[in-house]
Amino acid sequence: IAGITQAPTSQILAAGRRMTLRCTQDMRHNAMYWYRQDLGLGLRLIHYSNTAGTTGKGEVPDGYSVSRANTDDFPLTLASAVPSQTSVYFCASSAEGSYNEQFFGPGTRLTVL
Amino acid sequence: EDQVTQSPEALRLQEGESSSLNCSYTVSGLRGLFWYRQDPGKGPEFLFTLYSAGEEKEKERLKATLTKKESFLHITAPKPEDSATYLCAVQAHSWGKFQFGAGTQVVVTP
């Protein structure tokens, strides 16, 4: 089934540890995004990529990094996790850049202790 | 400053009791307004895109409308399976990326 997969589904992480959240899409979409979702704050954009090889900062990029080596994969890395990064993380993609609707993955629930 | 505000935060409806959700926005140069449905523990699911004031879209019991300052999602004769959080997002020409509202949690009881 075409769509977006994310891994892991959930993770508990000690503060200070490095963590990479994985995201893969098989729709050949050019644009991909990482959001975090916190209660009462909605979805906030962390980083985005309009096409393979390019990335950009969203609303809340501090403490996170991304890479886009190919069309399908868009990993999100927390270099040194902090408790404020406890959240649910969603990866999304859209065709033809950012003009079209986004399709979301199932999310990764991350707890940083 | 560009903003997206959804109201109410939560809505409890009896089955068959129609209602409307509001998404108000302040953005310079709207490129598109998007509605999503999100079930607990899942990612948002796309519902509608509206591009210009006066535009309307329908899907089953849902109807989305757009004015220059707000969008409404009308739920007609809702069923329990319509229970979800409904999110709206706007996209401006100037920044291209999506900005989401905090959502309206809808619970429909039999």
PDB file of N, CA and C in Angstrom, chain A residues 3-11 13 18-26 32-35 64-68 70-78 88-92 104-110:
ATOM      1  N   GLY A   3       2.227   4.963   0.600  1.00  0.00           N
ATOM      2  CA  GLY A   3       2.045   5.874   1.718  1.00  0.00           C
ATOM      3  C   GLY A   3       3.356   6.211   2.375  1.00  0.00           C
ATOM      4  N   ILE A   4       3.255   6.612   3.646  1.00  0.00           N
ATOM      5  CA  ILE A   4       4.415   7.016   4.422  1.00  0.00           C
ATOM      6  C   ILE A   4       4.556   6.098   5.631  1.00  0.00           C
ATOM      7  N   THR A   5       5.756   5.621   5.850  1.00  0.00           N
ATOM      8  CA  THR A   5       6.026   4.828   7.034  1.00  0.00           C
ATOM      9  C   THR A   5       6.998   5.577   7.929  1.00  0.00           C
ATOM     10  N   GLN A   6       6.812   5.403   9.230  1.00  0.00           N
ATOM     11  CA  GLN A   6       7.692   6.022  10.218  1.00  0.00           C
ATOM     12  C   GLN A   6       8.158   4.957  11.197  1.00  0.00           C
ATOM     13  N   ALA A   7       9.381   5.118  11.667  1.00  0.00           N
ATOM     14  CA  ALA A   7       9.911   4.196  12.665  1.00  0.00           C
ATOM     15  C   ALA A   7      10.852   4.960  13.592  1.00  0.00           C
ATOM     16  N   PRO A   8      10.854   4.612  14.889  1.00  0.00           N
ATOM     17  CA  PRO A   8       9.982   3.624  15.512  1.00  0.00           C
ATOM     18  C   PRO A   8       8.581   4.172  15.751  1.00  0.00           C
ATOM     19  N   THR A   9       7.662   3.318  16.201  1.00  0.00           N
ATOM     20  CA  THR A   9       6.318   3.759  16.550  1.00  0.00           C
ATOM     21  C   THR A   9       6.350   4.587  17.826  1.00  0.00           C
ATOM     22  N   SER A  10       7.153   4.145  18.774  1.00  0.00           N
ATOM     23  CA  SER A  10       7.337   4.894  20.007  1.00  0.00           C
ATOM     24  C   SER A  10       8.719   4.601  20.568  1.00  0.00           C
ATOM     25  N   GLN A  11       9.200   5.510  21.402  1.00  0.00           N
ATOM     26  CA  GLN A  11      10.547   5.381  21.952  1.00  0.00           C
ATOM     27  C   GLN A  11      10.631   6.164  23.250  1.00  0.00           C
ATOM     28  N   LEU A  13      13.591   7.666  25.658  1.00  0.00           N
ATOM     29  CA  LEU A  13      14.991   8.019  25.450  1.00  0.00           C
ATOM     30  C   LEU A  13      15.514   8.787  26.658  1.00  0.00           C
ATOM     31  N   ARG A  18      21.441  10.532  21.499  1.00  0.00           N
ATOM     32  CA  ARG A  18      21.178  10.852  20.096  1.00  0.00           C
ATOM     33  C   ARG A  18      20.096   9.911  19.568  1.00  0.00           C
ATOM     34  N   MET A  19      19.213  10.451  18.736  1.00  0.00           N
ATOM     35  CA  MET A  19      18.099   9.629  18.229  1.00  0.00           C
ATOM     36  C   MET A  19      17.768  10.057  16.805  1.00  0.00           C
ATOM     37  N   THR A  20      17.544   9.071  15.937  1.00  0.00           N
ATOM     38  CA  THR A  20      17.094   9.365  14.576  1.00  0.00           C
ATOM     39  C   THR A  20      15.734   8.743  14.344  1.00  0.00           C
ATOM     40  N   LEU A  21      14.801   9.572  13.941  1.00  0.00           N
ATOM     41  CA  LEU A  21      13.471   9.109  13.565  1.00  0.00           C
ATOM     42  C   LEU A  21      13.461   8.923  12.049  1.00  0.00           C
ATOM     43  N   ARG A  22      12.956   7.783  11.628  1.00  0.00           N
ATOM     44  CA  ARG A  22      13.002   7.468  10.199  1.00  0.00           C
ATOM     45  C   ARG A  22      11.648   7.725   9.538  1.00  0.00           C
ATOM     46  N   CYS A  23      11.731   8.144   8.280  1.00  0.00           N
ATOM     47  CA  CYS A  23      10.529   8.412   7.483  1.00  0.00           C
ATOM     48  C   CYS A  23      10.810   8.006   6.044  1.00  0.00           C
ATOM     49  N   THR A  24       9.932   7.190   5.484  1.00  0.00           N
ATOM     50  CA  THR A  24      10.071   6.749   4.102  1.00  0.00           C
ATOM     51  C   THR A  24       8.721   6.841   3.411  1.00  0.00           C
ATOM     52  N   GLN A  25       8.735   7.388   2.177  1.00  0.00           N
ATOM     53  CA  GLN A  25       7.503   7.455   1.386  1.00  0.00           C
ATOM     54  C   GLN A  25       7.737   6.799   0.029  1.00  0.00           C
ATOM     55  N   ASP A  26       6.685   6.191  -0.491  1.00  0.00           N
ATOM     56  CA  ASP A  26       6.801   5.517  -1.783  1.00  0.00           C
ATOM     57  C   ASP A  26       5.888   6.127  -2.835  1.00  0.00           C
ATOM     58  N   MET A  32       8.894  16.921   1.474  1.00  0.00           N
ATOM     59  CA  MET A  32       8.673  16.187   2.722  1.00  0.00           C
ATOM     60  C   MET A  32       8.849  17.121   3.895  1.00  0.00           C
ATOM     61  N   TYR A  33       8.207  16.768   5.003  1.00  0.00           N
ATOM     62  CA  TYR A  33       8.127  17.661   6.162  1.00  0.00           C
ATOM     63  C   TYR A  33       8.215  16.847   7.461  1.00  0.00           C
ATOM     64  N   TRP A  34       8.717  17.494   8.495  1.00  0.00           N
ATOM     65  CA  TRP A  34       8.644  16.956   9.841  1.00  0.00           C
ATOM     66  C   TRP A  34       7.907  17.959  10.726  1.00  0.00           C
ATOM     67  N   TYR A  35       6.908  17.437  11.459  1.00  0.00           N
ATOM     68  CA  TYR A  35       6.151  18.223  12.416  1.00  0.00           C
ATOM     69  C   TYR A  35       6.248  17.574  13.795  1.00  0.00           C
ATOM     70  N   TYR A  64      17.181  19.988  16.261  1.00  0.00           N
ATOM     71  CA  TYR A  64      16.867  18.962  15.269  1.00  0.00           C
ATOM     72  C   TYR A  64      17.672  19.205  13.990  1.00  0.00           C
ATOM     73  N   SER A  65      17.987  18.112  13.283  1.00  0.00           N
ATOM     74  CA  SER A  65      18.599  18.230  11.969  1.00  0.00           C
ATOM     75  C   SER A  65      17.980  17.197  11.042  1.00  0.00           C
ATOM     76  N   VAL A  66      18.043  17.476   9.750  1.00  0.00           N
ATOM     77  CA  VAL A  66      17.488  16.570   8.748  1.00  0.00           C
ATOM     78  C   VAL A  66      18.456  16.448   7.589  1.00  0.00           C
ATOM     79  N   SER A  67      18.238  15.420   6.779  1.00  0.00           N
ATOM     80  CA  SER A  67      18.973  15.252   5.536  1.00  0.00           C
ATOM     81  C   SER A  67      18.010  14.682   4.508  1.00  0.00           C
ATOM     82  N   ARG A  68      18.308  14.916   3.230  1.00  0.00           N
ATOM     83  CA  ARG A  68      17.444  14.391   2.170  1.00  0.00           C
ATOM     84  C   ARG A  68      18.350  13.905   1.043  1.00  0.00           C
ATOM     85  N   ASN A  70      17.862  11.235  -0.853  1.00  0.00           N
ATOM     86  CA  ASN A  70      17.100  10.737  -1.996  1.00  0.00           C
ATOM     87  C   ASN A  70      15.642  11.154  -1.842  1.00  0.00           C
ATOM     88  N   THR A  71      14.826  10.821  -2.819  1.00  0.00           N
ATOM     89  CA  THR A  71      13.425  11.253  -2.817  1.00  0.00           C
ATOM     90  C   THR A  71      12.616  10.608  -1.700  1.00  0.00           C
ATOM     91  N   ASP A  72      12.927   9.362  -1.378  1.00  0.00           N
ATOM     92  CA  ASP A  72      12.045   8.574  -0.521  1.00  0.00           C
ATOM     93  C   ASP A  72      12.261   8.767   0.973  1.00  0.00           C
ATOM     94  N   ASP A  73      13.471   9.111   1.395  1.00  0.00           N
ATOM     95  CA  ASP A  73      13.789   9.090   2.825  1.00  0.00           C
ATOM     96  C   ASP A  73      14.072  10.480   3.371  1.00  0.00           C
ATOM     97  N   PHE A  74      13.597  10.715   4.593  1.00  0.00           N
ATOM     98  CA  PHE A  74      13.786  12.039   5.208  1.00  0.00           C
ATOM     99  C   PHE A  74      13.944  11.849   6.720  1.00  0.00           C
ATOM    100  N   PRO A  75      15.117  11.442   7.178  1.00  0.00           N
ATOM    101  CA  PRO A  75      15.311  11.187   8.605  1.00  0.00           C
ATOM    102  C   PRO A  75      15.449  12.479   9.413  1.00  0.00           C
ATOM    103  N   LEU A  76      14.960  12.412  10.639  1.00  0.00           N
ATOM    104  CA  LEU A  76      15.056  13.530  11.588  1.00  0.00           C
ATOM    105  C   LEU A  76      15.941  13.095  12.747  1.00  0.00           C
ATOM    106  N   THR A  77      16.973  13.873  13.040  1.00  0.00           N
ATOM    107  CA  THR A  77      17.917  13.522  14.097  1.00  0.00           C
ATOM    108  C   THR A  77      17.867  14.519  15.242  1.00  0.00           C
ATOM    109  N   LEU A  78      17.799  13.983  16.455  1.00  0.00           N
ATOM    110  CA  LEU A  78      17.967  14.765  17.667  1.00  0.00           C
ATOM    111  C   LEU A  78      19.377  14.482  18.162  1.00  0.00           C
ATOM    112  N   VAL A  88       4.845  14.009  19.922  1.00  0.00           N
ATOM    113  CA  VAL A  88       4.534  13.080  18.845  1.00  0.00           C
ATOM    114  C   VAL A  88       5.025  13.715  17.550  1.00  0.00           C
ATOM    115  N   TYR A  89       5.812  12.969  16.796  1.00  0.00           N
ATOM    116  CA  TYR A  89       6.435  13.491  15.590  1.00  0.00           C
ATOM    117  C   TYR A  89       5.773  12.869  14.358  1.00  0.00           C
ATOM    118  N   PHE A  90       5.383  13.740  13.434  1.00  0.00           N
ATOM    119  CA  PHE A  90       4.768  13.295  12.193  1.00  0.00           C
ATOM    120  C   PHE A  90       5.606  13.717  11.004  1.00  0.00           C
ATOM    121  N   CYS A  91       5.770  12.769  10.102  1.00  0.00           N
ATOM    122  CA  CYS A  91       6.392  13.044   8.816  1.00  0.00           C
ATOM    123  C   CYS A  91       5.275  13.176   7.791  1.00  0.00           C
ATOM    124  N   ALA A  92       5.454  14.042   6.813  1.00  0.00           N
ATOM    125  CA  ALA A  92       4.446  14.244   5.781  1.00  0.00           C
ATOM    126  C   ALA A  92       5.133  14.461   4.445  1.00  0.00           C
ATOM    127  N   PHE A 104       0.233  12.339   5.617  1.00  0.00           N
ATOM    128  CA  PHE A 104       0.954  12.142   6.859  1.00  0.00           C
ATOM    129  C   PHE A 104       1.218  10.669   7.160  1.00  0.00           C
ATOM    130  N   GLY A 105       2.340  10.436   7.838  1.00  0.00           N
ATOM    131  CA  GLY A 105       2.628   9.125   8.372  1.00  0.00           C
ATOM    132  C   GLY A 105       1.886   8.892   9.680  1.00  0.00           C
ATOM    133  N   PRO A 106       2.059   7.718  10.286  1.00  0.00           N
ATOM    134  CA  PRO A 106       1.325   7.372  11.507  1.00  0.00           C
ATOM    135  C   PRO A 106       1.884   7.998  12.774  1.00  0.00           C
ATOM    136  N   GLY A 107       3.079   8.565  12.696  1.00  0.00           N
ATOM    137  CA  GLY A 107       3.637   9.244  13.851  1.00  0.00           C
ATOM    138  C   GLY A 107       4.585   8.389  14.677  1.00  0.00           C
ATOM    139  N   THR A 108       5.481   9.079  15.397  1.00  0.00           N
ATOM    140  CA  THR A 108       6.373   8.463  16.377  1.00  0.00           C
ATOM    141  C   THR A 108       6.175   9.188  17.696  1.00  0.00           C
ATOM    142  N   ARG A 109       5.834   8.423  18.731  1.00  0.00           N
ATOM    143  CA  ARG A 109       5.667   9.019  20.056  1.00  0.00           C
ATOM    144  C   ARG A 109       6.985   8.921  20.792  1.00  0.00           C
ATOM    145  N   LEU A 110       7.598  10.063  21.092  1.00  0.00           N
ATOM    146  CA  LEU A 110       8.925  10.099  21.721  1.00  0.00           C
ATOM    147  C   LEU A 110       8.823  10.697  23.115  1.00  0.00           C
TER     148      LEU A 110
END
